[in-house]
Amino acid sequence: MKSKLMLLMSGLFMASTITFAQVQPTLKPVKKKADASKQSNVTDSEPAKKMPIPVKTIVSKPDVLSKKWVAPASELTFDALPYAFNALEPVIDQLTVEIHYDRHHRAYFNNFMKAIKETKAANMPVSAIFANISSFPDAVRNNGGGFFNHVLYWENLSPDGGGEPSGTLASAISKTFGSYAEFVKQFEDAGKTRFGSGWAWLSVDPSNGELFISSTPNQDNPLMNTVERQGTPILALDVWEHAYYLNYQNKRADYISAFWKLVNWKEVENRYTACEVASKAMKK
Ligand code: MN
């Protein structure tokens, strides 16, 4: 599982030039010798239609995420918001966006840079850091996650957002959850039931291309090796109180239901189609 995840992230984040021959030996080292009739691991119990995706399709090209996250962590920058502070009104008010971006998010970035300075993490892409986050100090985990998660969040919101997804993402959502409405319900539940501070996510499972919903505490994210199910996040919802409290006070559910009016589905679709393993899986 871990090797598959690393493989997917190689494709997603590093514009990798890994060849099939180079990575194949690490994929399933015992599979050829195993007696299939006595195997009970997950791979062998899956239906035949979930055959492994050819490695070439996973690592063949960079994608929308890779361009930003391929760099060594120490070279990452704190970029401008893609819209004005008041652009998300009335769903998210100007002061909330300003404080959230300019104080909270900026502090995560600054503290992440301090935490990795002159450490081995400085030269690693964040995807590789997250994939081994359990071996890093809490300051790297909390601030690295805080920095990365908020970039995804701001970019998957838009003043022109809302509506519903289209294309292969819409198909995948229907296939996975039964309907868009059911997806919305399950995603909202993930955000509403997260006790304390954290995030709700829609991610792609690198082992089979399937979509799944999860939530994480604090500033953790689905790329981290500490979560129950790892995946590549394509939609992020911040449910920390700082994301909504000025306007919604204790009514997190109202903030979550209003969130859909801002979702930049084009961005989410781009992230989804960049996960080639997901696109391939949908065609089976
Ligand atoms: Mn936040």
Short mmCIF file of C-alpha atoms and ligand atoms in Angstrom, two decimals:
data_model
loop_
_atom_site.label_atom_id
_atom_site.label_comp_id
_atom_site.label_asym_id
_atom_site.label_seq_id
_atom_site.Cartn_x
_atom_site.Cartn_y
_atom_site.Cartn_z
CA MET A 1 0.00 0.00 0.00
CA LYS A 2 2.67 2.44 0.97
CA SER A 3 4.75 1.74 -2.09
CA LYS A 4 1.72 2.30 -4.29
CA LEU A 5 1.00 5.58 -2.62
CA MET A 6 4.54 6.77 -3.02
CA LEU A 7 4.33 5.75 -6.63
CA LEU A 8 1.21 7.76 -7.25
CA MET A 9 2.64 10.76 -5.54
CA SER A 10 5.74 10.46 -7.63
CA GLY A 11 3.53 10.93 -10.62
CA LEU A 12 1.45 13.65 -9.08
CA PHE A 13 4.10 15.77 -7.59
CA MET A 14 7.47 15.12 -9.03
CA ALA A 15 7.10 14.94 -12.81
CA SER A 16 8.89 11.71 -12.32
CA THR A 17 11.07 10.02 -14.84
CA ILE A 18 10.85 6.70 -13.03
CA THR A 19 10.58 3.82 -15.46
CA PHE A 20 8.51 0.72 -15.12
CA ALA A 21 11.61 -1.40 -14.76
CA GLN A 22 12.90 0.74 -11.92
CA VAL A 23 9.82 0.67 -9.79
CA GLN A 24 8.34 -2.72 -10.55
CA PRO A 25 10.53 -4.66 -8.11
CA THR A 26 9.26 -2.63 -5.17
CA LEU A 27 5.60 -2.94 -6.05
CA LYS A 28 4.75 -6.49 -5.03
CA PRO A 29 7.91 -8.36 -4.24
CA VAL A 30 6.22 -11.57 -3.08
CA LYS A 31 3.33 -11.79 -5.52
CA LYS A 32 4.94 -14.06 -8.12
CA LYS A 33 5.98 -16.67 -5.59
CA ALA A 34 2.76 -16.62 -3.65
CA ASP A 35 0.18 -19.35 -3.93
CA ALA A 36 -2.89 -17.40 -4.97
CA SER A 37 -5.26 -19.94 -3.47
CA LYS A 38 -3.80 -19.41 -0.01
CA GLN A 39 -3.53 -15.64 -0.21
CA SER A 40 -5.97 -13.55 1.73
CA ASN A 41 -4.48 -10.11 1.28
CA VAL A 42 -6.56 -7.25 -0.07
CA THR A 43 -5.12 -7.27 -3.57
CA ASP A 44 -5.93 -10.88 -4.21
CA SER A 45 -9.42 -10.65 -2.82
CA GLU A 46 -10.35 -7.75 -5.09
CA PRO A 47 -12.42 -8.42 -8.19
CA ALA A 48 -10.48 -9.05 -11.35
CA LYS A 49 -11.59 -5.74 -12.84
CA LYS A 50 -9.37 -3.91 -10.36
CA MET A 51 -6.16 -4.97 -11.99
CA PRO A 52 -3.19 -2.77 -11.15
CA ILE A 53 -2.96 0.29 -13.33
CA PRO A 54 0.12 0.15 -15.59
CA VAL A 55 2.85 2.17 -13.94
CA LYS A 56 3.51 4.12 -17.10
CA THR A 57 0.13 5.84 -16.91
CA ILE A 58 0.73 6.93 -13.34
CA VAL A 59 4.11 8.56 -13.76
CA SER A 60 4.00 9.65 -17.35
CA LYS A 61 3.59 13.40 -16.93
CA PRO A 62 3.43 16.22 -14.45
CA ASP A 63 0.03 17.58 -13.45
CA VAL A 64 -1.59 20.64 -11.98
CA LEU A 65 -0.41 19.82 -8.46
CA SER A 66 3.10 18.86 -9.42
CA LYS A 67 4.10 22.25 -10.74
CA LYS A 68 3.60 23.81 -7.36
CA TRP A 69 4.74 21.00 -5.10
CA VAL A 70 7.64 19.51 -6.99
CA ALA A 71 10.09 21.99 -5.50
CA PRO A 72 12.13 21.32 -2.38
CA ALA A 73 10.01 22.50 0.54
CA SER A 74 12.43 25.30 1.38
CA GLU A 75 11.79 26.85 -2.05
CA LEU A 76 8.02 27.05 -1.67
CA THR A 77 6.51 30.51 -1.52
CA PHE A 78 3.51 32.09 0.13
CA ASP A 79 1.48 33.10 -2.89
CA ALA A 80 -1.21 35.74 -3.22
CA LEU A 81 -4.82 34.73 -2.81
CA PRO A 82 -6.33 34.08 -6.24
CA TYR A 83 -9.07 36.66 -5.49
CA ALA A 84 -9.76 39.68 -3.29
CA PHE A 85 -10.50 39.34 0.42
CA ASN A 86 -14.11 40.32 -0.17
CA ALA A 87 -14.60 38.14 -3.25
CA LEU A 88 -16.20 35.25 -1.38
CA GLU A 89 -18.92 37.34 0.23
CA PRO A 90 -21.59 36.78 1.32
CA VAL A 91 -20.72 33.13 1.93
CA ILE A 92 -17.41 33.95 3.64
CA ASP A 93 -17.01 37.53 4.82
CA GLN A 94 -14.05 39.75 4.02
CA LEU A 95 -12.61 39.91 7.53
CA THR A 96 -12.69 36.14 7.91
CA VAL A 97 -10.84 35.65 4.62
CA GLU A 98 -8.31 38.35 5.50
CA ILE A 99 -7.52 36.95 8.95
CA HIS A 100 -7.59 33.38 7.71
CA TYR A 101 -5.23 33.97 4.80
CA ASP A 102 -3.02 36.76 6.04
CA ARG A 103 -2.57 35.64 9.64
CA HIS A 104 -3.39 31.94 10.04
CA HIS A 105 -2.19 30.69 6.67
CA ARG A 106 0.83 32.97 6.59
CA ALA A 107 1.82 31.86 10.09
CA TYR A 108 1.70 28.20 9.02
CA PHE A 109 3.94 29.02 6.09
CA ASN A 110 6.44 31.01 8.15
CA ASN A 111 6.55 28.40 10.90
CA PHE A 112 6.91 25.59 8.39
CA MET A 113 9.92 27.33 6.87
CA LYS A 114 11.44 27.74 10.33
CA ALA A 115 10.74 24.12 11.23
CA ILE A 116 12.48 22.69 8.16
CA LYS A 117 15.38 25.13 7.99
CA GLU A 118 18.68 23.30 7.80
CA THR A 119 16.99 19.91 8.18
CA LYS A 120 16.65 17.10 5.66
CA ALA A 121 13.04 18.21 5.05
CA ALA A 122 14.28 21.43 3.43
CA ASN A 123 15.33 19.51 0.34
CA MET A 124 12.30 17.23 0.13
CA PRO A 125 9.04 17.92 -1.71
CA VAL A 126 6.14 18.21 0.69
CA SER A 127 4.56 15.04 -0.71
CA ALA A 128 7.59 13.06 0.43
CA ILE A 129 7.57 14.78 3.81
CA PHE A 130 3.88 13.97 4.30
CA ALA A 131 4.38 10.38 3.20
CA ASN A 132 6.78 9.95 6.12
CA ILE A 133 5.30 12.54 8.44
CA SER A 134 5.39 10.24 11.46
CA SER A 135 9.18 10.55 11.48
CA PHE A 136 9.17 14.35 11.57
CA PRO A 137 8.66 16.74 14.51
CA ASP A 138 5.15 18.01 15.28
CA ALA A 139 6.14 21.48 14.06
CA VAL A 140 6.71 20.09 10.56
CA ARG A 141 3.48 18.11 10.63
CA ASN A 142 1.28 20.91 11.94
CA ASN A 143 2.76 23.78 9.97
CA GLY A 144 3.50 21.85 6.79
CA GLY A 145 -0.04 20.52 6.79
CA GLY A 146 -1.38 23.95 7.66
CA PHE A 147 0.45 25.54 4.76
CA PHE A 148 -0.42 22.89 2.16
CA ASN A 149 -4.04 22.37 3.20
CA HIS A 150 -4.89 26.05 2.97
CA VAL A 151 -3.43 26.37 -0.52
CA LEU A 152 -5.78 23.60 -1.65
CA TYR A 153 -8.68 25.21 0.19
CA TRP A 154 -8.24 28.68 -1.31
CA GLU A 155 -7.77 27.24 -4.77
CA ASN A 156 -10.84 25.04 -4.59
CA LEU A 157 -12.96 28.08 -3.75
CA SER A 158 -13.95 30.76 -6.23
CA PRO A 159 -16.29 33.75 -6.42
CA ASP A 160 -17.55 32.08 -9.60
CA GLY A 161 -17.88 28.69 -7.98
CA GLY A 162 -20.91 26.59 -7.16
CA GLY A 163 -23.07 24.35 -9.25
CA GLU A 164 -22.13 20.74 -9.73
CA PRO A 165 -19.10 18.91 -11.13
CA SER A 166 -19.09 17.72 -14.71
CA GLY A 167 -17.23 15.28 -16.90
CA THR A 168 -15.39 12.28 -15.54
CA LEU A 169 -15.47 13.63 -11.98
CA ALA A 170 -19.27 13.82 -12.06
CA SER A 171 -19.39 10.25 -13.36
CA ALA A 172 -17.00 9.07 -10.68
CA ILE A 173 -19.02 10.75 -7.93
CA SER A 174 -22.23 9.11 -9.16
CA LYS A 175 -20.53 5.77 -9.48
CA THR A 176 -18.98 5.93 -6.03
CA PHE A 177 -21.70 7.54 -3.96
CA GLY A 178 -24.83 6.77 -5.95
CA SER A 179 -25.64 10.42 -6.64
CA TYR A 180 -24.25 13.92 -6.26
CA ALA A 181 -26.74 14.56 -3.44
CA GLU A 182 -25.53 11.52 -1.53
CA PHE A 183 -21.91 12.63 -2.01
CA VAL A 184 -22.79 16.06 -0.60
CA LYS A 185 -24.49 14.48 2.39
CA GLN A 186 -21.54 12.22 3.20
CA PHE A 187 -19.00 15.01 2.72
CA GLU A 188 -21.01 17.35 4.95
CA ASP A 189 -21.25 14.64 7.60
CA ALA A 190 -17.47 14.27 7.52
CA GLY A 191 -17.09 17.98 8.22
CA LYS A 192 -19.86 18.19 10.80
CA THR A 193 -18.74 15.19 12.81
CA ARG A 194 -15.07 16.16 12.99
CA PHE A 195 -14.73 16.89 16.71
CA GLY A 196 -12.75 20.03 17.38
CA SER A 197 -10.60 21.38 14.57
CA GLY A 198 -9.80 19.70 11.30
CA TRP A 199 -10.69 19.11 7.68
CA ALA A 200 -13.05 17.20 5.41
CA TRP A 201 -11.63 15.75 2.20
CA LEU A 202 -12.52 14.16 -1.09
CA SER A 203 -9.54 12.12 -2.25
CA VAL A 204 -8.44 9.60 -4.84
CA ASP A 205 -7.24 6.22 -3.57
CA PRO A 206 -3.94 5.51 -5.36
CA SER A 207 -4.41 1.75 -5.20
CA ASN A 208 -7.51 1.65 -7.39
CA GLY A 209 -8.44 5.18 -8.44
CA GLU A 210 -11.56 5.24 -6.28
CA LEU A 211 -12.90 8.40 -4.71
CA PHE A 212 -13.34 8.47 -0.96
CA ILE A 213 -14.37 10.92 1.73
CA SER A 214 -12.49 11.33 4.98
CA SER A 215 -11.76 13.82 7.69
CA THR A 216 -8.56 14.58 9.56
CA PRO A 217 -7.86 16.33 12.85
CA ASN A 218 -5.78 19.48 13.25
CA GLN A 219 -3.71 20.15 10.10
CA ASP A 220 -3.29 16.55 9.02
CA ASN A 221 -4.21 15.59 5.46
CA PRO A 222 -4.76 12.41 3.43
CA LEU A 223 -1.19 12.42 2.12
CA MET A 224 0.19 11.77 5.59
CA ASN A 225 1.14 8.26 6.66
CA THR A 226 -0.68 8.80 9.95
CA VAL A 227 -4.20 8.76 8.50
CA GLU A 228 -6.52 5.78 8.35
CA ARG A 229 -6.78 5.85 4.56
CA GLN A 230 -4.20 7.62 2.43
CA GLY A 231 -5.02 9.31 -0.85
CA THR A 232 -4.53 12.33 -3.04
CA PRO A 233 -6.83 15.15 -1.88
CA ILE A 234 -8.82 16.92 -4.59
CA LEU A 235 -11.34 18.84 -2.47
CA ALA A 236 -10.58 20.42 0.91
CA LEU A 237 -12.95 21.91 3.48
CA ASP A 238 -11.51 23.70 6.50
CA VAL A 239 -13.77 23.22 9.53
CA TRP A 240 -11.59 25.03 12.05
CA GLU A 241 -13.65 27.70 13.81
CA HIS A 242 -11.34 30.40 12.41
CA ALA A 243 -12.72 29.53 8.97
CA TYR A 244 -16.27 30.57 9.80
CA TYR A 245 -16.79 31.86 13.34
CA LEU A 246 -17.18 35.60 12.68
CA ASN A 247 -20.11 35.03 10.36
CA TYR A 248 -21.56 31.71 11.47
CA GLN A 249 -20.52 31.59 15.16
CA ASN A 250 -21.18 28.06 16.42
CA LYS A 251 -23.22 27.04 13.36
CA ARG A 252 -20.65 24.97 11.54
CA ALA A 253 -23.38 23.15 9.61
CA ASP A 254 -24.55 26.41 8.03
CA TYR A 255 -21.02 27.25 6.91
CA ILE A 256 -20.64 23.78 5.43
CA SER A 257 -23.89 23.91 3.49
CA ALA A 258 -22.98 27.40 2.17
CA PHE A 259 -19.51 26.15 1.15
CA TRP A 260 -20.97 24.49 -1.97
CA LYS A 261 -21.82 27.92 -3.42
CA LEU A 262 -18.10 28.60 -3.70
CA VAL A 263 -16.65 25.28 -4.81
CA ASN A 264 -14.47 25.73 -7.86
CA TRP A 265 -15.40 22.50 -9.59
CA LYS A 266 -13.15 23.23 -12.56
CA GLU A 267 -10.17 23.17 -10.20
CA VAL A 268 -11.37 20.01 -8.49
CA GLU A 269 -11.95 18.37 -11.88
CA ASN A 270 -8.44 19.34 -12.93
CA ARG A 271 -7.03 17.72 -9.82
CA TYR A 272 -9.10 14.63 -10.44
CA THR A 273 -8.13 14.18 -14.07
CA ALA A 274 -4.51 14.79 -13.11
CA CYS A 275 -4.76 11.59 -11.08
CA GLU A 276 -4.47 9.44 -14.15
CA VAL A 277 -4.98 6.33 -12.14
CA ALA A 278 -8.47 7.61 -11.37
CA SER A 279 -9.27 8.36 -14.98
CA LYS A 280 -8.08 4.93 -16.02
CA ALA A 281 -10.11 3.23 -13.34
CA MET A 282 -13.26 5.00 -14.49
CA LYS A 283 -12.91 3.61 -17.99
CA LYS A 284 -12.92 0.01 -16.82
MN MN B 1 -7.81 27.36 8.41
#
